[in-house]
Amino acid sequence: MTLRLPKQNYHDIERIIEFDFVRATEAAALNSLRWLGRGDKEAADAAACDAMRGMFDLMNICGEVVIGEGIKDEAPGIFKGEQLGTWLPGTPQFDIAIDPIDGTTNISKGAPNSISCIAAASPEEGVKVALRDVPSFYMMKLSYGPRVIQYTQKRGDTLRLESPVAETLAIVARALEKRVQDVTVMMLDRPRHKEIVDQIREAGASLRMISDGDIAAAMAPSIPES
């Protein structure tokens, strides 16, 4: 969960709002737990949505969903344009991106790496929109941990999505003080990734393919000894 607060509201609401967003994700995760391994991903998603929406009903904010879930796969969801919070006069405004469960298939199979996600931002003074909706599409993403960030900042190396895979792996390996052969790359197991998979293996790195749950996977490099 990421949260950005405007300076004028920070001292008044930071203590409360941040924890309320955390509680909303916790409620979604806990309420979907009873569907773990039961083969019904839509029921798990509905349980998470109900719990998260219920927590928002208690939050003194004016929240509007600008990026929602459920439309893509016609599953239960909290949708774009939905208003969340009490909307009491004078309460802070938030644009919200939300996914009660990323990885519903994993929950239905009893597999790990599902996660409840919220990103929220309050518009700065004079700005109407803090978060913008974008069309749904597949995107190339690259995630790496703090050691790689520190290395690239110190040495001037740069990781770019358009760079050759072998070049990126070489930089990561140097940052981690490993051989490329000792680096493991995690990615979704999809036919559209075949070319990248081949390039990773040609470079000598190992692969850990996952069926779903790429948000949790993207967080993994930031966990020590992951």
Short mmCIF file of C-alpha atoms in Angstrom, two decimals:
data_model
loop_
_atom_site.label_atom_id
_atom_site.label_comp_id
_atom_site.label_asym_id
_atom_site.label_seq_id
_atom_site.Cartn_x
_atom_site.Cartn_y
_atom_site.Cartn_z
CA MET A 1 0.00 0.00 0.00
CA THR A 2 1.32 3.43 -0.91
CA LEU A 3 -0.04 6.69 0.42
CA ARG A 4 0.86 10.27 -0.33
CA LEU A 5 -0.61 13.03 1.80
CA PRO A 6 -0.62 16.76 1.13
CA LYS A 7 1.51 18.86 3.44
CA GLN A 8 -1.41 20.83 4.80
CA ASN A 9 -3.22 17.68 5.98
CA TYR A 10 -0.26 15.55 6.98
CA HIS A 11 -0.09 16.26 10.72
CA ASP A 12 -3.86 16.07 11.16
CA ILE A 13 -4.70 12.82 9.39
CA GLU A 14 -1.47 10.86 8.85
CA ARG A 15 -1.78 8.99 12.14
CA ILE A 16 -5.32 7.85 11.37
CA ILE A 17 -5.63 7.49 7.62
CA GLU A 18 -2.53 5.36 7.03
CA PHE A 19 -3.66 2.79 9.58
CA ASP A 20 -7.20 2.82 8.19
CA PHE A 21 -5.90 1.92 4.74
CA VAL A 22 -3.82 -0.88 6.27
CA ARG A 23 -6.87 -2.18 8.15
CA ALA A 24 -8.85 -2.21 4.91
CA THR A 25 -6.29 -4.46 3.22
CA GLU A 26 -6.09 -6.66 6.32
CA ALA A 27 -9.86 -7.05 6.42
CA ALA A 28 -9.93 -8.05 2.75
CA ALA A 29 -7.20 -10.64 3.25
CA LEU A 30 -8.76 -12.14 6.37
CA ASN A 31 -12.28 -12.30 4.96
CA SER A 32 -11.09 -14.12 1.84
CA LEU A 33 -9.11 -16.66 3.87
CA ARG A 34 -12.05 -19.02 4.25
CA TRP A 35 -11.99 -19.52 0.47
CA LEU A 36 -8.35 -20.58 0.41
CA GLY A 37 -8.01 -23.73 -1.68
CA ARG A 38 -11.75 -24.09 -2.31
CA GLY A 39 -11.62 -23.58 -6.06
CA ASP A 40 -13.88 -20.52 -6.18
CA LYS A 41 -11.87 -17.41 -7.00
CA GLU A 42 -14.95 -15.24 -7.52
CA ALA A 43 -16.24 -16.05 -4.04
CA ALA A 44 -12.85 -15.16 -2.60
CA ASP A 45 -12.84 -11.89 -4.53
CA ALA A 46 -16.37 -11.06 -3.40
CA ALA A 47 -15.45 -11.72 0.23
CA ALA A 48 -12.43 -9.43 -0.04
CA CYS A 49 -14.47 -6.69 -1.74
CA ASP A 50 -17.20 -6.84 0.92
CA ALA A 51 -14.70 -6.56 3.76
CA MET A 52 -12.74 -3.75 2.16
CA ARG A 53 -15.86 -1.78 1.28
CA GLY A 54 -17.11 -2.22 4.85
CA MET A 55 -13.89 -0.76 6.25
CA PHE A 56 -14.11 2.20 3.89
CA ASP A 57 -17.66 2.85 5.13
CA LEU A 58 -16.09 3.72 8.51
CA MET A 59 -13.36 6.00 7.16
CA ASN A 60 -13.83 9.76 7.30
CA ILE A 61 -12.61 10.50 3.80
CA CYS A 62 -14.02 11.53 0.44
CA GLY A 63 -12.61 8.70 -1.64
CA GLU A 64 -13.21 7.99 -5.30
CA VAL A 65 -11.96 4.90 -7.11
CA VAL A 66 -10.00 5.98 -10.17
CA ILE A 67 -8.50 2.55 -10.85
CA GLY A 68 -10.70 -0.37 -9.82
CA GLU A 69 -10.86 -4.09 -10.35
CA GLY A 70 -13.47 -6.49 -11.57
CA ILE A 71 -14.13 -5.01 -15.02
CA LYS A 72 -11.35 -6.92 -16.74
CA ASP A 73 -12.54 -10.40 -15.81
CA GLU A 74 -16.20 -9.58 -15.02
CA ALA A 75 -15.62 -10.68 -11.45
CA PRO A 76 -17.02 -9.08 -8.29
CA GLY A 77 -15.17 -5.88 -7.63
CA ILE A 78 -14.87 -2.33 -6.43
CA PHE A 79 -15.27 -0.36 -9.61
CA LYS A 80 -14.00 2.85 -11.13
CA GLY A 81 -16.10 5.82 -10.05
CA GLU A 82 -17.31 4.18 -6.86
CA GLN A 83 -17.30 6.51 -3.86
CA LEU A 84 -15.65 5.21 -0.69
CA GLY A 85 -15.65 6.69 2.79
CA THR A 86 -18.20 8.72 4.74
CA TRP A 87 -17.93 11.83 2.54
CA LEU A 88 -18.58 14.05 5.54
CA PRO A 89 -18.02 17.78 4.94
CA GLY A 90 -14.41 18.77 5.48
CA THR A 91 -12.96 15.27 5.27
CA PRO A 92 -9.86 14.83 3.07
CA GLN A 93 -10.20 13.87 -0.58
CA PHE A 94 -8.43 10.81 -1.97
CA ASP A 95 -8.08 9.29 -5.41
CA ILE A 96 -7.82 5.54 -4.91
CA ALA A 97 -6.44 2.65 -6.94
CA ILE A 98 -7.61 -0.63 -5.53
CA ASP A 99 -7.45 -4.39 -5.98
CA PRO A 100 -8.95 -6.29 -3.03
CA ILE A 101 -7.11 -9.41 -4.19
CA ASP A 102 -4.36 -9.63 -6.76
CA GLY A 103 -4.03 -13.36 -7.35
CA THR A 104 -7.53 -14.77 -6.94
CA THR A 105 -6.49 -17.88 -8.85
CA ASN A 106 -3.77 -18.50 -6.28
CA ILE A 107 -6.29 -18.31 -3.44
CA SER A 108 -8.64 -20.71 -5.21
CA LYS A 109 -5.78 -23.21 -5.56
CA GLY A 110 -4.42 -22.73 -2.04
CA ALA A 111 -1.23 -21.26 -3.48
CA PRO A 112 0.82 -18.35 -2.06
CA ASN A 113 1.49 -14.83 -3.39
CA SER A 114 -1.98 -13.29 -3.30
CA ILE A 115 -2.08 -9.76 -1.92
CA SER A 116 -4.59 -7.03 -1.13
CA CYS A 117 -3.60 -3.68 -2.65
CA ILE A 118 -4.49 -0.03 -2.17
CA ALA A 119 -2.74 3.03 -3.53
CA ALA A 120 -4.14 6.42 -2.54
CA ALA A 121 -3.17 10.02 -3.08
CA SER A 122 -4.70 13.32 -2.05
CA PRO A 123 -4.52 16.10 -4.64
CA GLU A 124 -2.16 18.96 -3.94
CA GLU A 125 -3.57 22.44 -3.60
CA GLY A 126 -4.78 23.67 -6.96
CA VAL A 127 -4.71 20.20 -8.51
CA LYS A 128 -7.96 18.35 -9.18
CA VAL A 129 -6.60 14.86 -9.79
CA ALA A 130 -3.89 13.00 -7.87
CA LEU A 131 -4.14 9.61 -9.61
CA ARG A 132 -5.16 9.08 -13.21
CA ASP A 133 -6.89 6.13 -14.78
CA VAL A 134 -5.11 4.44 -17.64
CA PRO A 135 -6.43 1.85 -20.11
CA SER A 136 -5.91 -1.80 -19.21
CA PHE A 137 -3.01 -3.34 -21.09
CA TYR A 138 -0.09 -5.70 -20.61
CA MET A 139 3.05 -3.90 -19.59
CA MET A 140 6.68 -4.82 -19.17
CA LYS A 141 7.80 -4.39 -15.56
CA LEU A 142 11.19 -4.68 -13.90
CA SER A 143 11.57 -5.00 -10.14
CA TYR A 144 14.79 -5.13 -8.14
CA GLY A 145 15.88 -4.53 -4.57
CA PRO A 146 17.69 -1.81 -2.63
CA ARG A 147 21.17 -3.26 -3.16
CA VAL A 148 20.76 -2.88 -6.90
CA ILE A 149 19.47 0.67 -6.49
CA GLN A 150 22.42 1.63 -4.30
CA TYR A 151 24.86 0.06 -6.75
CA THR A 152 23.46 1.81 -9.81
CA GLN A 153 23.38 5.16 -8.04
CA LYS A 154 26.97 4.79 -6.91
CA ARG A 155 28.44 3.40 -10.12
CA GLY A 156 26.32 5.20 -12.67
CA ASP A 157 24.88 2.04 -14.21
CA THR A 158 21.28 2.22 -15.32
CA LEU A 159 18.63 -0.47 -15.60
CA ARG A 160 16.27 0.16 -18.50
CA LEU A 161 13.41 -1.93 -19.78
CA GLU A 162 14.68 -1.49 -23.32
CA SER A 163 18.18 -2.73 -22.46
CA PRO A 164 19.20 -6.25 -23.52
CA VAL A 165 18.29 -8.85 -20.92
CA ALA A 166 21.89 -10.05 -20.64
CA GLU A 167 23.06 -6.51 -19.88
CA THR A 168 20.45 -6.06 -17.16
CA LEU A 169 21.32 -9.39 -15.56
CA ALA A 170 25.02 -8.51 -15.58
CA ILE A 171 24.37 -5.28 -13.69
CA VAL A 172 22.14 -7.02 -11.15
CA ALA A 173 24.73 -9.75 -10.63
CA ARG A 174 27.48 -7.19 -9.99
CA ALA A 175 25.27 -5.32 -7.54
CA LEU A 176 24.52 -8.52 -5.62
CA GLU A 177 28.13 -9.70 -5.84
CA LYS A 178 27.04 -12.88 -7.60
CA ARG A 179 27.58 -14.60 -10.88
CA VAL A 180 24.79 -14.29 -13.41
CA GLN A 181 24.41 -18.06 -13.03
CA ASP A 182 23.47 -17.50 -9.37
CA VAL A 183 20.75 -14.93 -10.13
CA THR A 184 17.11 -16.05 -10.16
CA VAL A 185 14.50 -14.21 -12.20
CA MET A 186 10.82 -14.55 -11.29
CA MET A 187 8.22 -13.94 -13.97
CA LEU A 188 4.72 -14.89 -15.00
CA ASP A 189 4.42 -18.10 -16.97
CA ARG A 190 2.76 -16.79 -20.11
CA PRO A 191 3.26 -17.70 -23.80
CA ARG A 192 3.90 -14.02 -24.60
CA HIS A 193 7.04 -14.16 -22.45
CA LYS A 194 8.75 -16.92 -24.43
CA GLU A 195 11.31 -14.63 -26.07
CA ILE A 196 12.36 -13.12 -22.73
CA VAL A 197 12.50 -16.55 -21.11
CA ASP A 198 14.87 -17.72 -23.84
CA GLN A 199 17.07 -14.64 -23.37
CA ILE A 200 17.26 -15.13 -19.60
CA ARG A 201 18.31 -18.74 -20.00
CA GLU A 202 20.84 -17.88 -22.70
CA ALA A 203 22.40 -15.37 -20.30
CA GLY A 204 22.80 -18.15 -17.74
CA ALA A 205 20.34 -17.05 -15.03
CA SER A 206 17.73 -19.29 -13.44
CA LEU A 207 13.99 -18.83 -13.72
CA ARG A 208 11.19 -19.23 -11.23
CA MET A 209 7.93 -19.20 -13.16
CA ILE A 210 4.71 -18.27 -11.38
CA SER A 211 1.14 -18.62 -12.61
CA ASP A 212 -0.28 -15.52 -10.92
CA GLY A 213 0.50 -12.94 -8.25
CA ASP A 214 3.03 -10.65 -9.90
CA ILE A 215 2.56 -7.81 -7.38
CA ALA A 216 3.75 -9.99 -4.52
CA ALA A 217 6.54 -11.25 -6.76
CA ALA A 218 7.60 -7.68 -7.56
CA MET A 219 7.98 -7.00 -3.84
CA ALA A 220 10.17 -10.04 -3.24
CA PRO A 221 13.53 -8.50 -4.30
CA SER A 222 13.16 -5.92 -1.53
CA ILE A 223 12.91 -8.61 1.15
CA PRO A 224 16.33 -9.46 2.65
CA GLU A 225 17.64 -12.89 1.63
CA SER A 226 14.65 -13.44 -0.64
#
